[in-house]
GROMACS .gro file of C-alpha atoms in nm:
model
  189
    1MET     CA    1   0.000   0.000   0.000
    2LEU     CA    2   0.277   0.246   0.085
    3GLU     CA    3   0.445   0.158  -0.245
    4ALA     CA    4   0.145   0.303  -0.429
    5ILE     CA    5   0.160   0.638  -0.246
    6ARG     CA    6   0.532   0.671  -0.175
    7PRO     CA    7   0.616   0.845  -0.508
    8GLU     CA    8   0.368   1.127  -0.441
    9LEU     CA    9   0.484   1.172  -0.082
   10THR     CA   10   0.851   1.161  -0.184
   11ARG     CA   11   0.782   1.428  -0.447
   12ARG     CA   12   0.626   1.648  -0.180
   13TYR     CA   13   0.919   1.604   0.060
   14GLN     CA   14   1.159   1.705  -0.218
   15GLU     CA   15   0.993   2.044  -0.274
   16PRO     CA   16   1.260   2.315  -0.300
   17HIS     CA   17   1.130   2.529  -0.010
   18ARG     CA   18   1.199   2.249   0.241
   19ALA     CA   19   1.532   2.269   0.420
   20TYR     CA   20   1.453   2.064   0.731
   21HIS     CA   21   1.106   1.919   0.662
   22GLY     CA   22   1.221   1.700   0.373
   23MET     CA   23   1.315   1.339   0.310
   24ALA     CA   24   1.604   1.343   0.558
   25HIS     CA   25   1.351   1.427   0.834
   26ILE     CA   26   1.123   1.141   0.726
   27GLU     CA   27   1.414   0.898   0.710
   28ALA     CA   28   1.532   1.005   1.058
   29LEU     CA   29   1.184   0.945   1.200
   30LEU     CA   30   1.161   0.604   1.033
   31GLN     CA   31   1.498   0.516   1.187
   32GLY     CA   32   1.366   0.640   1.521
   33GLN     CA   33   1.062   0.417   1.483
   34LEU     CA   34   1.291   0.118   1.426
   35ALA     CA   35   1.516   0.210   1.716
   36HIS     CA   36   1.219   0.240   1.953
   37ARG     CA   37   0.996  -0.027   1.803
   38ASP     CA   38   0.944  -0.185   2.144
   39LEU     CA   39   0.745   0.125   2.248
   40ILE     CA   40   0.501   0.102   1.955
   41ARG     CA   41   0.194  -0.118   1.924
   42ASP     CA   42   0.064  -0.023   1.576
   43HIS     CA   43   0.373   0.016   1.361
   44GLN     CA   44   0.175   0.070   1.044
   45ALA     CA   45  -0.018   0.366   1.187
   46VAL     CA   46   0.301   0.529   1.321
   47MET     CA   47   0.487   0.471   0.994
   48LEU     CA   48   0.203   0.625   0.793
   49ALA     CA   49   0.181   0.919   1.034
   50ILE     CA   50   0.553   0.976   0.984
   51TRP     CA   51   0.508   0.979   0.607
   52PHE     CA   52   0.202   1.207   0.610
   53HIS     CA   53   0.265   1.448   0.899
   54ASP     CA   54   0.450   1.711   0.693
   55ALA     CA   55   0.317   1.612   0.350
   56VAL     CA   56   0.167   1.960   0.318
   57TYR     CA   57   0.426   2.214   0.429
   58ASP     CA   58   0.394   2.584   0.358
   59THR     CA   59   0.551   2.817   0.615
   60ARG     CA   60   0.309   3.091   0.509
   61ALA     CA   61   0.006   2.878   0.605
   62SER     CA   62  -0.132   2.784   0.946
   63ASP     CA   63  -0.329   2.476   0.842
   64ASN     CA   64  -0.053   2.242   0.724
   65GLU     CA   65  -0.133   1.971   0.978
   66GLU     CA   66  -0.503   1.974   0.894
   67ARG     CA   67  -0.433   1.963   0.522
   68SER     CA   68  -0.178   1.683   0.575
   69ALA     CA   69  -0.437   1.485   0.773
   70GLN     CA   70  -0.693   1.537   0.498
   71LEU     CA   71  -0.441   1.424   0.237
   72ALA     CA   72  -0.372   1.112   0.446
   73ALA     CA   73  -0.743   1.034   0.465
   74GLN     CA   74  -0.785   1.084   0.091
   75MET     CA   75  -0.482   0.883  -0.021
   76LEU     CA   76  -0.526   0.603   0.233
   77GLY     CA   77  -0.896   0.584   0.148
   78GLN     CA   78  -0.809   0.549  -0.221
   79ALA     CA   79  -0.567   0.273  -0.122
   80ALA     CA   80  -0.861   0.094   0.048
   81CYS     CA   81  -0.711   0.113   0.397
   82ASP     CA   82  -0.917   0.024   0.700
   83ALA     CA   83  -1.119   0.317   0.839
   84GLU     CA   84  -0.974   0.266   1.189
   85LEU     CA   85  -0.619   0.289   1.054
   86ILE     CA   86  -0.703   0.605   0.859
   87ALA     CA   87  -0.858   0.767   1.167
   88SER     CA   88  -0.551   0.677   1.375
   89VAL     CA   89  -0.315   0.831   1.119
   90GLU     CA   90  -0.529   1.145   1.096
   91ARG     CA   91  -0.526   1.189   1.476
   92LYS     CA   92  -0.150   1.151   1.490
   93VAL     CA   93  -0.092   1.399   1.207
   94ARG     CA   94  -0.329   1.654   1.362
   95ALA     CA   95  -0.150   1.617   1.697
   96THR     CA   96   0.162   1.771   1.544
   97GLN     CA   97  -0.022   2.106   1.529
   98GLY     CA   98   0.080   2.187   1.886
   99HIS     CA   99   0.269   1.869   1.969
  100GLU     CA  100   0.016   1.796   2.240
  101TRP     CA  101  -0.082   1.441   2.327
  102THR     CA  102  -0.457   1.441   2.384
  103ASP     CA  103  -0.591   1.123   2.222
  104GLY     CA  104  -0.470   0.883   2.494
  105ASP     CA  105  -0.303   0.657   2.237
  106PRO     CA  106   0.051   0.571   2.354
  107ASP     CA  107   0.157   0.537   1.989
  108THR     CA  108   0.067   0.903   1.934
  109ALA     CA  109   0.289   0.995   2.228
  110VAL     CA  110   0.583   0.802   2.081
  111PHE     CA  111   0.522   0.952   1.737
  112LEU     CA  112   0.518   1.307   1.877
  113ASP     CA  113   0.832   1.236   2.077
  114LEU     CA  114   1.010   1.103   1.770
  115ASP     CA  115   0.908   1.413   1.575
  116LEU     CA  116   1.065   1.630   1.846
  117GLY     CA  117   1.369   1.407   1.882
  118ILE     CA  118   1.576   1.666   1.694
  119LEU     CA  119   1.545   1.896   1.994
  120ALA     CA  120   1.764   1.653   2.187
  121ALA     CA  121   2.030   1.624   1.917
  122SER     CA  122   2.395   1.705   1.973
  123PRO     CA  123   2.463   2.079   1.983
  124GLU     CA  124   2.610   2.062   1.631
  125ALA     CA  125   2.312   1.877   1.485
  126TYR     CA  126   2.073   2.107   1.668
  127GLU     CA  127   2.253   2.411   1.527
  128ARG     CA  128   2.217   2.268   1.174
  129TYR     CA  129   1.846   2.214   1.243
  130THR     CA  130   1.801   2.576   1.356
  131ARG     CA  131   1.971   2.701   1.038
  132GLN     CA  132   1.742   2.482   0.827
  133ILE     CA  133   1.430   2.609   1.005
  134ALA     CA  134   1.548   2.969   0.957
  135GLN     CA  135   1.601   2.893   0.588
  136GLU     CA  136   1.240   2.771   0.557
  137TYR     CA  137   1.126   3.103   0.703
  138ASP     CA  138   1.366   3.324   0.509
  139TRP     CA  139   1.071   3.527   0.379
  140VAL     CA  140   1.003   3.653   0.736
  141PRO     CA  141   1.189   3.973   0.839
  142ALA     CA  142   1.476   3.888   1.075
  143GLU     CA  143   1.336   4.058   1.386
  144ALA     CA  144   0.990   3.905   1.337
  145TYR     CA  145   1.148   3.563   1.288
  146LYS     CA  146   1.346   3.597   1.612
  147GLN     CA  147   1.034   3.694   1.805
  148GLY     CA  148   0.825   3.414   1.655
  149ARG     CA  149   1.092   3.152   1.706
  150ALA     CA  150   1.152   3.267   2.066
  151LYS     CA  151   0.779   3.229   2.133
  152VAL     CA  152   0.785   2.870   2.003
  153LEU     CA  153   1.090   2.786   2.214
  154LYS     CA  154   0.934   2.936   2.526
  155THR     CA  155   0.619   2.730   2.469
  156PHE     CA  156   0.823   2.410   2.484
  157LEU     CA  157   1.039   2.527   2.775
  158ASP     CA  158   0.729   2.625   2.976
  159ARG     CA  159   0.590   2.274   2.958
  160PRO     CA  160   0.647   2.051   3.259
  161GLN     CA  161   0.786   1.800   3.011
  162ILE     CA  162   0.865   1.809   2.640
  163TYR     CA  163   0.847   1.433   2.586
  164PHE     CA  164   0.548   1.218   2.678
  165THR     CA  165   0.702   0.869   2.674
  166PRO     CA  166   0.883   0.805   3.003
  167SER     CA  167   1.183   0.625   2.851
  168LEU     CA  168   1.230   0.887   2.580
  169ARG     CA  169   1.185   1.166   2.832
  170ALA     CA  170   1.458   1.014   3.049
  171LYS     CA  171   1.683   0.989   2.746
  172TRP     CA  172   1.616   1.325   2.574
  173GLU     CA  173   1.457   1.584   2.805
  174GLU     CA  174   1.774   1.730   2.958
  175GLN     CA  175   1.956   1.773   2.624
  176ALA     CA  176   1.646   1.916   2.456
  177ARG     CA  177   1.602   2.178   2.727
  178ALA     CA  178   1.971   2.272   2.706
  179ASN     CA  179   1.945   2.314   2.327
  180LEU     CA  180   1.626   2.518   2.349
  181GLN     CA  181   1.766   2.743   2.622
  182ARG     CA  182   2.088   2.800   2.426
  183GLU     CA  183   1.894   2.892   2.111
  184LEU     CA  184   1.658   3.117   2.306
  185ALA     CA  185   1.952   3.299   2.466
  186SER     CA  186   2.110   3.353   2.122
  187LEU     CA  187   1.782   3.492   1.984
  188LEU     CA  188   1.730   3.729   2.274
  189GLY     CA  189   2.100   3.818   2.316
   0.00000   0.00000   0.00000
């Protein structure tokens, strides 16, 4: 089933305006899924959520997650997927809007944590990520970008926890907070 839709999704992830949210991001998440497979119950739903979660990506729009979820429903429906699987993928994709785990599905928590795994990367990898994000928003005036990015960082730092899955939180939380605080200080400095 994925073989039938992979070419369209790959084409989307190769769009020229993507610096971070491209195929390398998808491949990293798929590797993360493999590395943490023991935490996941429905591997197919998580894998499809990984493929669809940024399928629609326009930094000038505020409805990318909703449009990505709708695309997932459309393409998976055309591929004759089970309605329960489609609904699960849609929920996971929509959850990336604010990276809030509200559906009670532990697989959604793992998926969201994997998507934010970059926040816990080495300082060098995190710095590369921040440059790529800035590149995707290069149409935003510098001062407005700094303010907007600082607001996003503060939102994550103000949470009692960034990661929902206990084992991933234990592994990543401290490094993620250090990276976010360092970036925030550089934006405000």
